[in-house]
Amino acid sequence: MGRTGTDHNAIGQAGTEHNVVGHGTGQAGMFDLAVVGAGPAGMAAALTAADHGLKVVVVDEQQRAGGQIFRQPPEEFTGSVLRPTAGYGWATGLIRRFEADERLTTEFGWSAIGVLYDDALPGGLCLAVNHPQDGTRVIGARRLLIATGAYDLPVAFPGWTLPGVMTAGAVQTLVKAQKIAPVGDVVLAGAHPLLLLVADLLVREGVRVSEVAFAQNIPKPADLLHALGAVPGHVRMLAETGGILARLVRNGVRVSSRTVVTAARGEEHVARVELARVDRRWKVTGTPRAVDASHLVLGYGFSASTELARQIGCDLVYDSPKGGWVVSHDDRLRTSVPGVFVAGEPTGVAGADQSRAEGELAALAIAADLGRDVSATALAEAERGIRTATRFSTVVQRMFEPAREALGDLAGRDTTVCRCETVTRGTLDDFLEASPFVSDVNAVKLSCRTGMGPCQGRYCEGSVGTILASAREQPIGLGGRFSAHLPIKPVPVGDLRTLDSFLDAPPDAPPDGPGGDGSGAVDG
Amino acid sequence: MSESYDVVVVGGGLLGCLTAWMAARDGARVLLVDKDQVNQHASGQNAGSLHFQLEYRMVEAGEEAARVAAEAMPLHLDAAAMWARLEEEIGESLGVRQTGGLMVAENADQVGMLEFKAELERSWGLDVRTLDRSELDTVAPYLSRDIVAANLSALEGKADARIAAPAVARAAVAAGAAVCARTRLTGASHTPTGWDVTLRETDRTGEVRTRTVRTAAVVIAAGVWTTELGQVFGAGLPTVPLALTMTVTSKVPAFIPHLVQHAGARLSLKQSLDKTVLIGGGWPARLMRDADGAPEFDRKHQLIPRSIAGNARAAVNAVPSLERVPAVRSWVGTTTVAPDQLPLVGAVKGAPGVFVATGGSAFTLGPSFARVLTGLLAGRSPDIDLAPYDPARFTEGSTP
Amino acid sequence: MTRDDTWRRTARRRGAAVTVVVDDEPVPACTGETVAAAMLTAGAAFEQDSGGTPRAPLCTMGTCFECAATVDGRPLTRTCLVPVRDGMVVETSRRL
């Protein structure tokens, strides 16, 4: 299992006299805080919590810290030192401090699959985690921080299931962290500035980028600066975005505005894409033109990863500019479920600065909650950090809010809406017409199986919500959200057998826990 | 009063939808209301078992308890016959397959229990046969070698809980019933001709509107909300809510044609027509309650590690190849039983024109409950003796 | 194997050379790479949907499950999360 702190107690190991997992030290075997996600929010929270004397465990299904935005290359690779994204100079330092911190227990390669409750852990909760080789264990913790980040907003259109179609986040990860690059002509399409960063990354790797298509009018750097005011730390990033635009154009990359991708075509792989002009609300106005491409990169923005919060039963609220369904919280980042806190993108997709600030504030609130001394100055500083970041993120959210209704219209009758269960738009339309009493996405899910496959609805909830809203002439939020259940990432039935292993059947583990080869490092 | 009906059915589960459909088919003007969506609660969250043998929960408490539970057998036999023709009458698939159900045993004690159970069931007219190990090799090769015998009931099987109630709701609409989701019955006053009921509806803009409709009769088909709705009509309808755990897997090639239950463990499993495997069997979850201990059915109930793990162990022990099949969802479904484990079916005492059915196996027995209720609505005398299920049997002074 | 011309390795210094077996074919890889990255650069096919149409990784961050395959006997393993190990056996299938 992963690197642990000095106590050498790890998940799955017989803990204290209560046989409960975790650090001993008379704390009934529970961690004070379990953090899910080692991105900016999770890392900042873990360090702040440890500074206040809390026993912290951090779980992340990737192999290294950084989260999606600062995904690091494997240690074996050249350039395994992270090159920070423009404007985020603090990221490298945060990752290094996090990785070097001996107080933290980290579990990389483990997926959080849900939260359960057990009478044996009064005042605590059980975080269930799963590893592809090492199976399922439960971590006892007094408090939980959901810092699960975000994922690229899925948009269903004809051909989006073809190999060669990928999200901007996917391509960024493969190029930056896995050090592989697409071969052939690449088209990028969507509405988020991340597209520019990815296009630039590709061009610098010598990849032929033929076009970057934005659904909206591209805001000029001057507009952005005007909108933002003088926000220190972001001016450089925006200036850089302007620089990227100029560089792309110099490299012969066509950058189109008011253009969306309406189809990807090809037999077994993308061979060409169709791009069409749209109006100000992103409704297609013209006849699509075909562009040869071997890869299509999609970047319409982000959806908050809220499945864990949903599984636990936290309240959510629909807020389209913030990324759809986001987790409700108070001014100390407490969710509606006692003991469960949230930080980062699940509160609303707002970028790394805000995530880091929220992570710090949540950790302070948790420390105070657990009776630790927390200085008013520290709280005030964390709150100021959030306010500063919010000024920027609110502008970006408004500027880049996806026109969901128009995006919903891109799916035709034969378009696969639910990729896992291969359910088409036509199936949904027919069902809704025949069943006038249905007005909630979960009722659609149950009858049509959209969202019932392995991805648990992450990639069709938006489409289903939009299609339902349009059929019933109701707001998207009124149609509700998919419920989420344990395991929020599927695991073999056999693995569920050890879901209670921390109670009455502690596994026979080596001193550093099961999987003692250290899942944080890759076998050589 | 602009709106009036012959019957208002409260609850859009399978039972409510079936009752609305049957009553509309009889020519009644029917309104079905659900505070949420059709099929959102127990009917859509249960595993769709069509089980007519006594369940583990009924036999684990001893032979006397089993004899009491067996008194519901006439309802079961009636339901078995109705399920067999329901798809044809509804006109679309409900995922019904009555391809047999097994209750399996692993040791001599359990085999002895099976023999007692089979004899009891046969005395009530349910055809149950005991299969030995060599027969199981042919009939159910997917079972573990640890299984030594099984009771087989050919009538048992499954319906698809995902699609059954909505399909029936569509049939009800086609037969003339009105179906209103997001509509909660919040009040009722008795009139000379029936009831004026208050409905609170959330409209498509999210606005909440209240209206009153007049009806001759009301059917409470509300599962865990039965007791609460009984109070609206001034009636005591005691029920006990249970929160139970279910797990479903991803799709695997069809290999389990039967409903499988266990004679010595909490286990019920089957493979749906979608090819997913549904695993349950009565493992408890933590029912959410308010500060006073009253259950809060609109909250998300909590999973218990021991239950999920125990259910998974029981499933893999019985069907070893499930070990590597991905589990996709474990969830909590709530169900209702009456204090004596027998259903609650019939007219509600003290509330003329109000009828109720709930309590234990309301999915399996849904068609029978609905047929009985529709008969009562039309003034027909029931062809099944309803005395054991009288909703008034817990009322003080009543002699069931 | 379908196409060998859609992804290429960029950084020259990678982890140690290993071989994973994808649907009975050897696929060269380097430690540190995820199974998905190794499959992409080798042009190996991922799973097919229920209609027999090929699918491939969409998100490479563990959420879409399009890259899932049976890895060392464990079905529905997300190949984008799992680092390669020498001798690893990957099987893809047509989904139901």
mmCIF file of C-alpha atoms in Angstrom, chain A residues 33-183:
data_model
loop_
_atom_site.group_PDB
_atom_site.id
_atom_site.type_symbol
_atom_site.label_atom_id
_atom_site.label_comp_id
_atom_site.label_asym_id
_atom_site.label_seq_id
_atom_site.Cartn_x
_atom_site.Cartn_y
_atom_site.Cartn_z
ATOM 1 C CA LEU A 33 -9.621 13.311 8.256
ATOM 2 C CA ALA A 34 -9.897 11.350 5.039
ATOM 3 C CA VAL A 35 -9.374 13.425 1.900
ATOM 4 C CA VAL A 36 -10.567 12.085 -1.447
ATOM 5 C CA GLY A 37 -8.535 13.623 -4.251
ATOM 6 C CA ALA A 38 -4.919 14.789 -4.315
ATOM 7 C CA GLY A 39 -5.424 17.813 -6.547
ATOM 8 C CA PRO A 40 -4.961 21.422 -5.455
ATOM 9 C CA ALA A 41 -7.867 21.315 -2.973
ATOM 10 C CA GLY A 42 -6.959 17.947 -1.471
ATOM 11 C CA MET A 43 -3.237 18.677 -1.171
ATOM 12 C CA ALA A 44 -3.792 22.094 0.395
ATOM 13 C CA ALA A 45 -6.347 20.667 2.806
ATOM 14 C CA ALA A 46 -4.158 17.756 3.854
ATOM 15 C CA LEU A 47 -1.164 19.994 4.606
ATOM 16 C CA THR A 48 -3.252 22.538 6.493
ATOM 17 C CA ALA A 49 -4.958 19.802 8.509
ATOM 18 C CA ALA A 50 -1.633 18.182 9.367
ATOM 19 C CA ASP A 51 -0.317 21.583 10.475
ATOM 20 C CA HIS A 52 -3.140 21.574 13.005
ATOM 21 C CA GLY A 53 -2.209 18.172 14.337
ATOM 22 C CA LEU A 54 -4.774 16.072 12.493
ATOM 23 C CA LYS A 55 -4.076 12.512 11.368
ATOM 24 C CA VAL A 56 -4.803 12.689 7.658
ATOM 25 C CA VAL A 57 -5.149 10.084 4.931
ATOM 26 C CA VAL A 58 -5.381 11.106 1.267
ATOM 27 C CA VAL A 59 -6.822 8.736 -1.345
ATOM 28 C CA ASP A 60 -6.387 9.241 -5.086
ATOM 29 C CA GLU A 61 -6.799 6.764 -7.916
ATOM 30 C CA GLN A 62 -3.899 8.213 -9.865
ATOM 31 C CA GLN A 63 -0.316 7.157 -9.170
ATOM 32 C CA ARG A 64 0.976 10.585 -8.098
ATOM 33 C CA ALA A 65 -0.251 13.808 -6.531
ATOM 34 C CA GLY A 66 -1.317 16.818 -8.589
ATOM 35 C CA GLY A 67 -4.842 16.077 -9.633
ATOM 36 C CA GLN A 68 -6.047 16.376 -13.184
ATOM 37 C CA ILE A 69 -4.727 19.898 -13.731
ATOM 38 C CA PHE A 70 -1.211 19.181 -12.458
ATOM 39 C CA ARG A 71 -0.957 15.540 -13.482
ATOM 40 C CA GLN A 72 2.692 14.536 -13.137
ATOM 41 C CA PRO A 73 4.573 12.209 -15.471
ATOM 42 C CA PRO A 74 5.625 8.843 -14.051
ATOM 43 C CA GLU A 75 8.800 9.006 -12.002
ATOM 44 C CA GLU A 76 10.596 6.813 -14.553
ATOM 45 C CA PHE A 77 10.221 9.349 -17.348
ATOM 46 C CA THR A 78 12.499 12.135 -18.419
ATOM 47 C CA GLY A 79 10.928 15.388 -17.411
ATOM 48 C CA SER A 80 9.102 13.782 -14.528
ATOM 49 C CA VAL A 81 9.336 17.178 -12.887
ATOM 50 C CA LEU A 82 6.083 18.967 -13.476
ATOM 51 C CA ARG A 83 6.079 21.928 -15.804
ATOM 52 C CA PRO A 84 3.400 24.066 -14.239
ATOM 53 C CA THR A 85 0.595 25.459 -16.305
ATOM 54 C CA ALA A 86 0.921 29.139 -16.978
ATOM 55 C CA GLY A 87 -0.210 31.271 -14.080
ATOM 56 C CA TYR A 88 0.074 28.498 -11.506
ATOM 57 C CA GLY A 89 3.598 29.001 -10.256
ATOM 58 C CA TRP A 90 2.618 27.805 -6.794
ATOM 59 C CA ALA A 91 1.639 24.352 -7.996
ATOM 60 C CA THR A 92 5.102 22.800 -8.107
ATOM 61 C CA GLY A 93 5.874 23.960 -4.587
ATOM 62 C CA LEU A 94 2.570 22.630 -3.260
ATOM 63 C CA ILE A 95 3.144 19.217 -4.831
ATOM 64 C CA ARG A 96 6.707 18.993 -3.514
ATOM 65 C CA ARG A 97 5.650 19.938 0.014
ATOM 66 C CA PHE A 98 2.795 17.448 -0.137
ATOM 67 C CA GLU A 99 4.977 14.624 -1.437
ATOM 68 C CA ALA A 100 7.673 15.271 1.133
ATOM 69 C CA ASP A 101 5.344 15.518 4.125
ATOM 70 C CA GLU A 102 6.006 12.614 6.480
ATOM 71 C CA ARG A 103 2.882 13.283 8.544
ATOM 72 C CA LEU A 104 0.480 12.372 5.778
ATOM 73 C CA THR A 105 -0.706 8.912 4.843
ATOM 74 C CA THR A 106 -1.242 8.711 1.101
ATOM 75 C CA GLU A 107 -2.957 5.948 -0.827
ATOM 76 C CA PHE A 108 -2.388 6.321 -4.550
ATOM 77 C CA GLY A 109 -3.905 3.885 -7.010
ATOM 78 C CA TRP A 110 -6.920 3.415 -4.713
ATOM 79 C CA SER A 111 -10.390 4.521 -5.831
ATOM 80 C CA ALA A 112 -12.860 5.855 -3.304
ATOM 81 C CA ILE A 113 -16.000 3.822 -3.986
ATOM 82 C CA GLY A 114 -18.353 5.142 -1.345
ATOM 83 C CA VAL A 115 -19.091 6.008 2.243
ATOM 84 C CA LEU A 116 -20.891 3.718 4.656
ATOM 85 C CA TYR A 117 -21.707 3.904 8.320
ATOM 86 C CA ASP A 118 -21.120 1.399 11.060
ATOM 87 C CA ASP A 119 -22.148 1.345 14.686
ATOM 88 C CA ALA A 120 -18.588 0.314 15.545
ATOM 89 C CA LEU A 121 -17.413 3.759 14.462
ATOM 90 C CA PRO A 122 -19.582 6.165 16.446
ATOM 91 C CA GLY A 123 -19.023 9.696 15.269
ATOM 92 C CA GLY A 124 -17.117 8.471 12.268
ATOM 93 C CA LEU A 125 -17.674 7.200 8.804
ATOM 94 C CA CYS A 126 -16.303 4.384 6.690
ATOM 95 C CA LEU A 127 -14.663 5.350 3.430
ATOM 96 C CA ALA A 128 -14.592 2.306 1.164
ATOM 97 C CA VAL A 129 -11.644 2.154 -1.225
ATOM 98 C CA ASN A 130 -10.697 -0.293 -3.951
ATOM 99 C CA HIS A 131 -7.475 -1.178 -5.725
ATOM 100 C CA PRO A 132 -7.343 -3.205 -8.961
ATOM 101 C CA GLN A 133 -4.878 -5.668 -7.451
ATOM 102 C CA ASP A 134 -5.448 -5.348 -3.721
ATOM 103 C CA GLY A 135 -9.217 -5.350 -3.479
ATOM 104 C CA THR A 136 -11.515 -3.465 -1.137
ATOM 105 C CA ARG A 137 -10.843 -2.025 2.295
ATOM 106 C CA VAL A 138 -12.520 0.464 4.561
ATOM 107 C CA ILE A 139 -10.912 3.520 6.166
ATOM 108 C CA GLY A 140 -12.396 4.867 9.365
ATOM 109 C CA ALA A 141 -12.378 8.651 9.647
ATOM 110 C CA ARG A 142 -13.988 11.326 11.786
ATOM 111 C CA ARG A 143 -14.320 13.763 8.930
ATOM 112 C CA LEU A 144 -14.349 13.455 5.165
ATOM 113 C CA LEU A 145 -13.279 16.008 2.602
ATOM 114 C CA ILE A 146 -14.618 15.578 -0.905
ATOM 115 C CA ALA A 147 -12.015 17.073 -3.236
ATOM 116 C CA THR A 148 -12.824 14.998 -6.280
ATOM 117 C CA GLY A 149 -12.274 17.628 -8.980
ATOM 118 C CA ALA A 150 -14.051 17.819 -12.297
ATOM 119 C CA TYR A 151 -14.137 16.110 -15.672
ATOM 120 C CA ASP A 152 -14.646 17.354 -19.217
ATOM 121 C CA LEU A 153 -18.259 18.206 -20.000
ATOM 122 C CA PRO A 154 -19.591 15.485 -22.305
ATOM 123 C CA VAL A 155 -21.553 16.522 -25.392
ATOM 124 C CA ALA A 156 -23.332 13.886 -27.485
ATOM 125 C CA PHE A 157 -23.286 14.355 -31.264
ATOM 126 C CA PRO A 158 -23.115 11.957 -34.209
ATOM 127 C CA GLY A 159 -19.843 10.056 -34.153
ATOM 128 C CA TRP A 160 -18.681 11.065 -30.686
ATOM 129 C CA THR A 161 -18.149 7.413 -29.772
ATOM 130 C CA LEU A 162 -15.610 6.862 -32.572
ATOM 131 C CA PRO A 163 -12.022 6.061 -31.611
ATOM 132 C CA GLY A 164 -10.018 9.227 -32.168
ATOM 133 C CA VAL A 165 -12.528 11.429 -30.353
ATOM 134 C CA MET A 166 -11.147 12.465 -26.983
ATOM 135 C CA THR A 167 -11.617 15.167 -24.416
ATOM 136 C CA ALA A 168 -9.173 18.041 -24.056
ATOM 137 C CA GLY A 169 -8.285 16.800 -20.586
ATOM 138 C CA ALA A 170 -7.494 13.366 -21.985
ATOM 139 C CA VAL A 171 -5.168 14.672 -24.668
ATOM 140 C CA GLN A 172 -3.475 17.044 -22.231
ATOM 141 C CA THR A 173 -2.820 14.131 -19.873
ATOM 142 C CA LEU A 174 -1.488 11.842 -22.574
ATOM 143 C CA VAL A 175 0.836 14.505 -23.965
ATOM 144 C CA LYS A 176 2.050 16.005 -20.694
ATOM 145 C CA ALA A 177 2.108 13.039 -18.349
ATOM 146 C CA GLN A 178 2.302 9.952 -20.566
ATOM 147 C CA LYS A 179 4.524 11.647 -23.168
ATOM 148 C CA ILE A 180 2.716 10.380 -26.221
ATOM 149 C CA ALA A 181 1.315 12.501 -29.036
ATOM 150 C CA PRO A 182 -1.359 12.032 -31.669
ATOM 151 C CA VAL A 183 -0.268 11.283 -35.221
#
